[in-house]
Tab-separated table of C-alpha atoms in Angstrom:
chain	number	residue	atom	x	y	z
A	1	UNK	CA	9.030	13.135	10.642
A	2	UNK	CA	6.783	11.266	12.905
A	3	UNK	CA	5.993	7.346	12.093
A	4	UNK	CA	2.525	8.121	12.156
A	5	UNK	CA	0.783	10.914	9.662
A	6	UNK	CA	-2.486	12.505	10.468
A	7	UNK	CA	-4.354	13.172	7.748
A	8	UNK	CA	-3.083	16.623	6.456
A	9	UNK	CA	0.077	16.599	8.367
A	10	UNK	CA	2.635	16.228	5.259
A	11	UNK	CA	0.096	17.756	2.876
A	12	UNK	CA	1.703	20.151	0.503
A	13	UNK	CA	0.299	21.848	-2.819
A	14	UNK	CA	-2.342	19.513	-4.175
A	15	UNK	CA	-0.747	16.228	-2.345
A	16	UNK	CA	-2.763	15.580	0.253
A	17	UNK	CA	0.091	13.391	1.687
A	18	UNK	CA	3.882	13.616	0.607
A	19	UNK	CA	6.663	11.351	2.029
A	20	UNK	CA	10.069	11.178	0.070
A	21	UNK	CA	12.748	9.136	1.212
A	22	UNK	CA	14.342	12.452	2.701
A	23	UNK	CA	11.060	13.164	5.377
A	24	UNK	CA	10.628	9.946	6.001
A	25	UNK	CA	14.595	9.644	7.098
A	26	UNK	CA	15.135	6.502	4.919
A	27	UNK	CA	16.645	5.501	1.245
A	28	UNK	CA	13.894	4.299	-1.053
A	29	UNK	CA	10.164	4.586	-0.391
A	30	UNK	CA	7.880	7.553	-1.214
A	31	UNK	CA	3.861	7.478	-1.630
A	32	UNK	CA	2.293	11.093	-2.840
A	33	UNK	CA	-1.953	11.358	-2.634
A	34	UNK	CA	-2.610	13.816	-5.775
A	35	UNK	CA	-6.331	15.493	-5.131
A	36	UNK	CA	-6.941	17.225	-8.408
A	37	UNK	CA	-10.407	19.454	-8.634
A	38	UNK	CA	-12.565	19.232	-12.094
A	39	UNK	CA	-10.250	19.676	-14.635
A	40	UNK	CA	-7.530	20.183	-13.261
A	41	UNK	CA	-4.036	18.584	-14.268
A	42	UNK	CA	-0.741	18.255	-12.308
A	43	UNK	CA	3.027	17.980	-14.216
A	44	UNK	CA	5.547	15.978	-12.497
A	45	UNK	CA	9.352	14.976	-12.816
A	46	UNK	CA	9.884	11.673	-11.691
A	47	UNK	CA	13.528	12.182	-10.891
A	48	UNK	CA	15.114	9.395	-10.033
A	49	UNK	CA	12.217	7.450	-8.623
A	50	UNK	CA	9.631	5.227	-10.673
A	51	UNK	CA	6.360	5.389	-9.881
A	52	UNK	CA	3.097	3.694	-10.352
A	53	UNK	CA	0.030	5.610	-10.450
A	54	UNK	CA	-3.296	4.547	-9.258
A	55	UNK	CA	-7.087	5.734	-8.977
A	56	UNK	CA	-7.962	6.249	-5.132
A	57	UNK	CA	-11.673	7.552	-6.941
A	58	UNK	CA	-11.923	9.456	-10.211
A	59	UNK	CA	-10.828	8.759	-13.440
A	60	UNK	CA	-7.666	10.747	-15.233
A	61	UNK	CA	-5.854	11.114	-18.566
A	62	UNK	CA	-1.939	10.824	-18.118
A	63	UNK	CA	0.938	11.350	-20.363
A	64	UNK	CA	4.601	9.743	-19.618
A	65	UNK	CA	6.911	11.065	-21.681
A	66	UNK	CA	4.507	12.163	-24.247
A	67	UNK	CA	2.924	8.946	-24.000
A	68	UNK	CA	-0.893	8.958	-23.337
A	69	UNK	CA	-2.737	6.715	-20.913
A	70	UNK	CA	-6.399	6.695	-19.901
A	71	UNK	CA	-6.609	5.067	-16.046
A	72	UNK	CA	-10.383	4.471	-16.164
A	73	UNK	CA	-10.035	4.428	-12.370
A	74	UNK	CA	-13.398	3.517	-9.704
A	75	UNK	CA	-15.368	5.419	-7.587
A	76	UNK	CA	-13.479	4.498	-4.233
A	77	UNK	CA	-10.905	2.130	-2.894
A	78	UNK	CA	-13.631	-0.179	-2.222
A	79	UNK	CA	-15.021	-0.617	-5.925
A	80	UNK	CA	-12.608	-3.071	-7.019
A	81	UNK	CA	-9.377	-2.897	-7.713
A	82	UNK	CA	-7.688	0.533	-9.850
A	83	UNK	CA	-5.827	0.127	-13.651
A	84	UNK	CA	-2.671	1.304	-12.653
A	85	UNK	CA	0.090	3.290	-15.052
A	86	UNK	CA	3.839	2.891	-14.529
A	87	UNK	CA	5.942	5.742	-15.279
A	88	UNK	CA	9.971	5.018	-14.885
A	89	UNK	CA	12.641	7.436	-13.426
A	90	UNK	CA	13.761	10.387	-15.158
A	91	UNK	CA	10.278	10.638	-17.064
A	92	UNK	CA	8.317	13.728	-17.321
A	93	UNK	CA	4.072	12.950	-16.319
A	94	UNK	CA	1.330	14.595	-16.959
A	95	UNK	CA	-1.928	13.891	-15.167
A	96	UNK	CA	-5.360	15.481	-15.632
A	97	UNK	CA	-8.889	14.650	-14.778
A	98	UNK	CA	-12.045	16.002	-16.258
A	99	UNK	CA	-14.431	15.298	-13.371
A	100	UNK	CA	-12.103	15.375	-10.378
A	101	UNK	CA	-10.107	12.405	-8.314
A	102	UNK	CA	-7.572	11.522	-5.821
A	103	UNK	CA	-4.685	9.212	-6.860
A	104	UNK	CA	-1.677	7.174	-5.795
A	105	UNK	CA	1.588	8.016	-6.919
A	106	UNK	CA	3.673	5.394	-5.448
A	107	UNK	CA	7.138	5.702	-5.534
A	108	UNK	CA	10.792	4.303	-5.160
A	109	UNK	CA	14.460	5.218	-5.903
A	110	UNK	CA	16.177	2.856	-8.368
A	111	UNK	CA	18.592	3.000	-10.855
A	112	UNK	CA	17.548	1.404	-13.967
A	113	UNK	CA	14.744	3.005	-16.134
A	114	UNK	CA	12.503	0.764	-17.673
A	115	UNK	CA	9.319	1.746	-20.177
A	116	UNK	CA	5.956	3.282	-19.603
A	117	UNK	CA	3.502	0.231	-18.597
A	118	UNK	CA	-0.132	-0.047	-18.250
A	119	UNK	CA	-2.230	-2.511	-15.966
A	120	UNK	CA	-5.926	-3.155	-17.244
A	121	UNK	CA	-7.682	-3.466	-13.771
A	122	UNK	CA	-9.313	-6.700	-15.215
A	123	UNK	CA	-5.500	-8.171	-14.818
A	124	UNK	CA	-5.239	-7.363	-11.399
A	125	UNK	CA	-4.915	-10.428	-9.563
A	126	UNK	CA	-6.978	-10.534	-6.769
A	127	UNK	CA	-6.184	-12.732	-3.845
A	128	UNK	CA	-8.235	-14.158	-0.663
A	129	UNK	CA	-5.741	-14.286	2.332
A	130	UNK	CA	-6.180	-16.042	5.777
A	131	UNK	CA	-9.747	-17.128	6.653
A	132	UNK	CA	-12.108	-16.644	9.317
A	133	UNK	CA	-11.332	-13.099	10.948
A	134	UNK	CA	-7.777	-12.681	9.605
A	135	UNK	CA	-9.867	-13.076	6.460
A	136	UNK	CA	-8.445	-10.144	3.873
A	137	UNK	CA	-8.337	-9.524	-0.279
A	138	UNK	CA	-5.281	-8.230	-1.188
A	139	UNK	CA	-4.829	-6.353	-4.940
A	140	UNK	CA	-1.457	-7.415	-6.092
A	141	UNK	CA	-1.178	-4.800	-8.640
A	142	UNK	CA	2.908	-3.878	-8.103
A	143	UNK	CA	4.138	-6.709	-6.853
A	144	UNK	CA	6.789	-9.535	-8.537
A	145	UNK	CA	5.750	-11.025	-11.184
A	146	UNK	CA	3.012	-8.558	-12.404
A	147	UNK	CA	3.624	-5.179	-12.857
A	148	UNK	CA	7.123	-4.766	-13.942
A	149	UNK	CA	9.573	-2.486	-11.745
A	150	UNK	CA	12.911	-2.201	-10.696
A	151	UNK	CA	12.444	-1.156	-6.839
A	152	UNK	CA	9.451	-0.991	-6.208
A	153	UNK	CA	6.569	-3.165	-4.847
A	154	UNK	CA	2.996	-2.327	-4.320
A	155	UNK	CA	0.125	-3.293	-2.941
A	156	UNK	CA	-3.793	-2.869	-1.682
A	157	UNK	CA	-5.434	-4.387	1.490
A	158	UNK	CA	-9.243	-4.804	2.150
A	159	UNK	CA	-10.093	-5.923	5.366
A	160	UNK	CA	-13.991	-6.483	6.533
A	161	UNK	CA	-15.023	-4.307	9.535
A	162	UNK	CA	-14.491	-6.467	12.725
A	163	UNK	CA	-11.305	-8.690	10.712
A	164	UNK	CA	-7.109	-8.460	11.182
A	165	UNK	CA	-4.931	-8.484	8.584
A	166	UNK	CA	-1.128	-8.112	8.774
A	167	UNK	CA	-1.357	-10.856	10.951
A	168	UNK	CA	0.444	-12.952	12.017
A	169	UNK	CA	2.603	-9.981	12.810
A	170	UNK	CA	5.807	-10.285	10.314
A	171	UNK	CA	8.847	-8.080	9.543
A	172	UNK	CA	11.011	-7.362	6.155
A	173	UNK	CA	14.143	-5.819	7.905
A	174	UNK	CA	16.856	-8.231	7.141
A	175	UNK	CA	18.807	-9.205	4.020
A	176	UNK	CA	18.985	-12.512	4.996
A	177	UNK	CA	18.097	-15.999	3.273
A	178	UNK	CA	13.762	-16.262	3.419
A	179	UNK	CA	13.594	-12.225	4.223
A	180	UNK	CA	14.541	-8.914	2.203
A	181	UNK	CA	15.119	-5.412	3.585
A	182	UNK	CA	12.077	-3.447	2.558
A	183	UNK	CA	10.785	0.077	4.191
A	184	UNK	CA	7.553	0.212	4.144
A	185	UNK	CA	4.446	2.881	4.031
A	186	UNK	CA	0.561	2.059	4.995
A	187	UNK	CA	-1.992	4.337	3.775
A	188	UNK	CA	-5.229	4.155	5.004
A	189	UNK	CA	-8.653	4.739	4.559
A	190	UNK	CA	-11.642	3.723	6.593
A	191	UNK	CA	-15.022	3.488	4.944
A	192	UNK	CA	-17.725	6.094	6.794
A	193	UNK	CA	-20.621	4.136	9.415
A	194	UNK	CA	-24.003	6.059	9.722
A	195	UNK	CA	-22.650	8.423	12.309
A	196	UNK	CA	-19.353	9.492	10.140
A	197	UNK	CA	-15.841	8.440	9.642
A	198	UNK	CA	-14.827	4.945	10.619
A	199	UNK	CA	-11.567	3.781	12.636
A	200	UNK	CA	-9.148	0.989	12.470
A	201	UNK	CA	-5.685	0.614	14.536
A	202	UNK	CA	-2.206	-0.260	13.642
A	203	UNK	CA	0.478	-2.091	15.628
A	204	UNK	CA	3.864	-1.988	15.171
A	205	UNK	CA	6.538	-3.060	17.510
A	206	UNK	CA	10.189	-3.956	17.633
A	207	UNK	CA	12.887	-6.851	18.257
A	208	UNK	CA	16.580	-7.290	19.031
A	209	UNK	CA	17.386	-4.965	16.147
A	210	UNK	CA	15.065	-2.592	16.063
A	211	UNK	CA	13.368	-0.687	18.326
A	212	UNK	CA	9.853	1.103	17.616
A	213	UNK	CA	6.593	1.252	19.324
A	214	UNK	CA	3.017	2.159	17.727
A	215	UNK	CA	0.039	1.336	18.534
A	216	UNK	CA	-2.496	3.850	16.856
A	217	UNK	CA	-5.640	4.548	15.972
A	218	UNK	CA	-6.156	5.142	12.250
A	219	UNK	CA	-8.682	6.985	10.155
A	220	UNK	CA	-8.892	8.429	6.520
A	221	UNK	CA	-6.013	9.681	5.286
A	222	UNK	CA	-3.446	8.371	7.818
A	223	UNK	CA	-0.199	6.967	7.379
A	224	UNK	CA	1.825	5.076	9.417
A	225	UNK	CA	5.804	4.563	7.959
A	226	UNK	CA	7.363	1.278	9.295
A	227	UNK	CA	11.119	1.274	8.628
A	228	UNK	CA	11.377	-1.900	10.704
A	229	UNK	CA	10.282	-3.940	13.165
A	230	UNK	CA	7.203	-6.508	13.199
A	231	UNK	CA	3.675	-4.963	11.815
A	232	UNK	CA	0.354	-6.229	12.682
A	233	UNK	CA	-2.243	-6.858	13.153
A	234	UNK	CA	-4.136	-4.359	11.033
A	235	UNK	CA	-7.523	-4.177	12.837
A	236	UNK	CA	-10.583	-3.409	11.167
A	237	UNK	CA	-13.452	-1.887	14.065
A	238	UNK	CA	-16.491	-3.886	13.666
A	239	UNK	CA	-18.324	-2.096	11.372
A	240	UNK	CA	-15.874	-0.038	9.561
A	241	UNK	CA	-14.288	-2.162	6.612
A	242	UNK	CA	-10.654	-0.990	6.112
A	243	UNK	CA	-7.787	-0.550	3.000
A	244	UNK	CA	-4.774	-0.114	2.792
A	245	UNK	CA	-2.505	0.648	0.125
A	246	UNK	CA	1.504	-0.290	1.242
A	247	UNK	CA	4.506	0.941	-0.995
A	248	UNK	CA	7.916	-1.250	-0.392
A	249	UNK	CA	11.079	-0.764	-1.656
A	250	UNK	CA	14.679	-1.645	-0.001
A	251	UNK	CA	18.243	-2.164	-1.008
A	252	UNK	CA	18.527	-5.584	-2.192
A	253	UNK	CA	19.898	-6.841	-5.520
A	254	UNK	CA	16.408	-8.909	-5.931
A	255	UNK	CA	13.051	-7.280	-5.617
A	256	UNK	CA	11.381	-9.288	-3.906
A	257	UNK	CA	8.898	-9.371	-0.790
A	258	UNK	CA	10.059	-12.180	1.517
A	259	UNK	CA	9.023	-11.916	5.145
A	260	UNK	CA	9.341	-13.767	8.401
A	261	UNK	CA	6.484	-14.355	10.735
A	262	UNK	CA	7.030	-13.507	14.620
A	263	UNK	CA	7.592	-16.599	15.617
A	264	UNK	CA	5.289	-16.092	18.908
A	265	UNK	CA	2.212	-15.888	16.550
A	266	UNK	CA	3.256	-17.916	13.577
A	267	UNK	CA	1.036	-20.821	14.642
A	268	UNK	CA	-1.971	-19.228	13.746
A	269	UNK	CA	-1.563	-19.757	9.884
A	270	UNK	CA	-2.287	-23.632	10.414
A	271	UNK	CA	-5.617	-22.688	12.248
A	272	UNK	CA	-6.660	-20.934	8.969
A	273	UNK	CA	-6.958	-24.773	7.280
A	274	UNK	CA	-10.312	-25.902	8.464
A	275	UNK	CA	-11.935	-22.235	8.168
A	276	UNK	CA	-13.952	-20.420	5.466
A	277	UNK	CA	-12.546	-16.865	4.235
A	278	UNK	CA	-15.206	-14.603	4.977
A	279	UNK	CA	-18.629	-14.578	2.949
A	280	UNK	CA	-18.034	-10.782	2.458
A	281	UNK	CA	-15.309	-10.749	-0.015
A	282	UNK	CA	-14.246	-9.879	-2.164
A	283	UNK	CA	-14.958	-6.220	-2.257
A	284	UNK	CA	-16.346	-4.832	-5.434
A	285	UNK	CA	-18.899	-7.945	-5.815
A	286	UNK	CA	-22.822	-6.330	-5.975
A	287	UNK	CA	-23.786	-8.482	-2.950
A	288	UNK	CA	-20.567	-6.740	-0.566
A	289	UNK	CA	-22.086	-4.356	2.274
């Protein structure tokens, strides 16, 4: 499989992207996008892989194990953050939704099951990274120290047209003291501008260890899988406000998301001090444009 997913390229059956740990050539990461039409549901075996579902727009009804859960959802990735459901390995979903949605099903090997979980998305904590133009919100939904797991770590990133996020560039590729081995998936979408769909660009690029190369553009729908190797920035275009969902999950005994900074570009964290984060987040406020 190619690092870098058009939209529609590993669609199959109502996933409008699917990447296991077997396509994407790696251990523990997977991310399916589930498009279900007006009442239409979806039944899924979790296998050996937790997973925490999300709203990408719509609102759905989901059972785990015959256990019921109402994700209230949003309207788009934009609206605020999603309630988000946890469903362990070896569990049997159900998901259905009345009026029609997409949604996350983020995923990663592991090999202790742990019980079904909701997330109100009132208790997502919402966080204001950087300042100035590396100004971003992140929604740390599935990360440490929220949303229970035993692999896997998730997150969303909303970047202002014309802003950088993943940046300074950093890299999770090393079991090492300050840094865990994590493979990682972005997801993107790109909100619309008056003449259509909107663009952003990734860069990804390698060290010592590891050698990879990307720098691509990115619309709706596109993925980009990083297995190592420094990422960043994440550019928003000017004018086209960006998200990104990423789904982590590596071999360590401790799950944990510790990265190291490129040291070429670390600097720029202390310029970040004397500047305001930018006036137009956080999305979901009734002021945001």
């Amino acid at each position: 499989m190619s690092l870098v997913l058009r939209a529609g390229e590993a669609a199959t059956g109502p996933y409008a992207l699917e990447v296991t740990p077997e396509s994407a050539g790696w251990e523990h990461s997977g991310l399916r996008i589930l498009v279900l039409a007006p009442g239409q549901s979806e039944q899924i075996e979790t296998g050996d892989s937790e997973h925490m579902v999300l709203s990408l727009g719509g609102a759905a009804e989901l059972t785990v194990d015959g256990e019921s859960f109402t994700l209230l959802g949003r309207t788009g990735v934009f609206d605020g953050p999603s309630d988000v459901v946890y469903a362990p390995r070896d569990a049997h979903v159900s998901i259905s939704s009345a009026a029609g949605g997409r949604f996350a099903l983020a995923s990663a090997r592991c090999g202790n099951r742990l019980a079904p979980a909701y997330l109100p998305a009132g208790d997502v904590p919402v966080e204001m990274r950087g300042a100035g133009q590396a100004s971003r919100q992140v929604n740390n939904f599935g990360v440490p120290g929220m949303l229970e797991a035993d692999r896997l770590i998730a997150c969303e990133v909303l970047t202002p047209g014309g802003n950088w996020s993943s940046y300074p560039p950093h890299k999770h590729d090393q079991e090492r003291d300050g840094e865990t081995r994590l493979e990682e998936i972005y997801y993107f979408e790109v909100a619309d501008g008056p003449a259509g769909p909107g663009i952003g660009f990734q860069r990804v690029y390698g060290h010592a260890d590891a050698d990879i190369d990307i720098s691509a553009e990115v619309r709706s729908g596109d993925a980009v899988l990083i297995p190592h190797g420094w990422h960043g920035p994440s550019m928003a275009a000017p004018g086209y406000d960006l998200y990104y969902l990423n789904v982590m999950a590596g071999p360590g005994e401790e799950r944990a998301w510790l990265i190291c900074d490129d040291p070429a570009h670390a600097w720029v964290r202390d310029t970040w001090a004397d500047q305001a984060v930018d006036p137009r987040l956080p999305f979901g406020k009734e002021e945001h444009s």
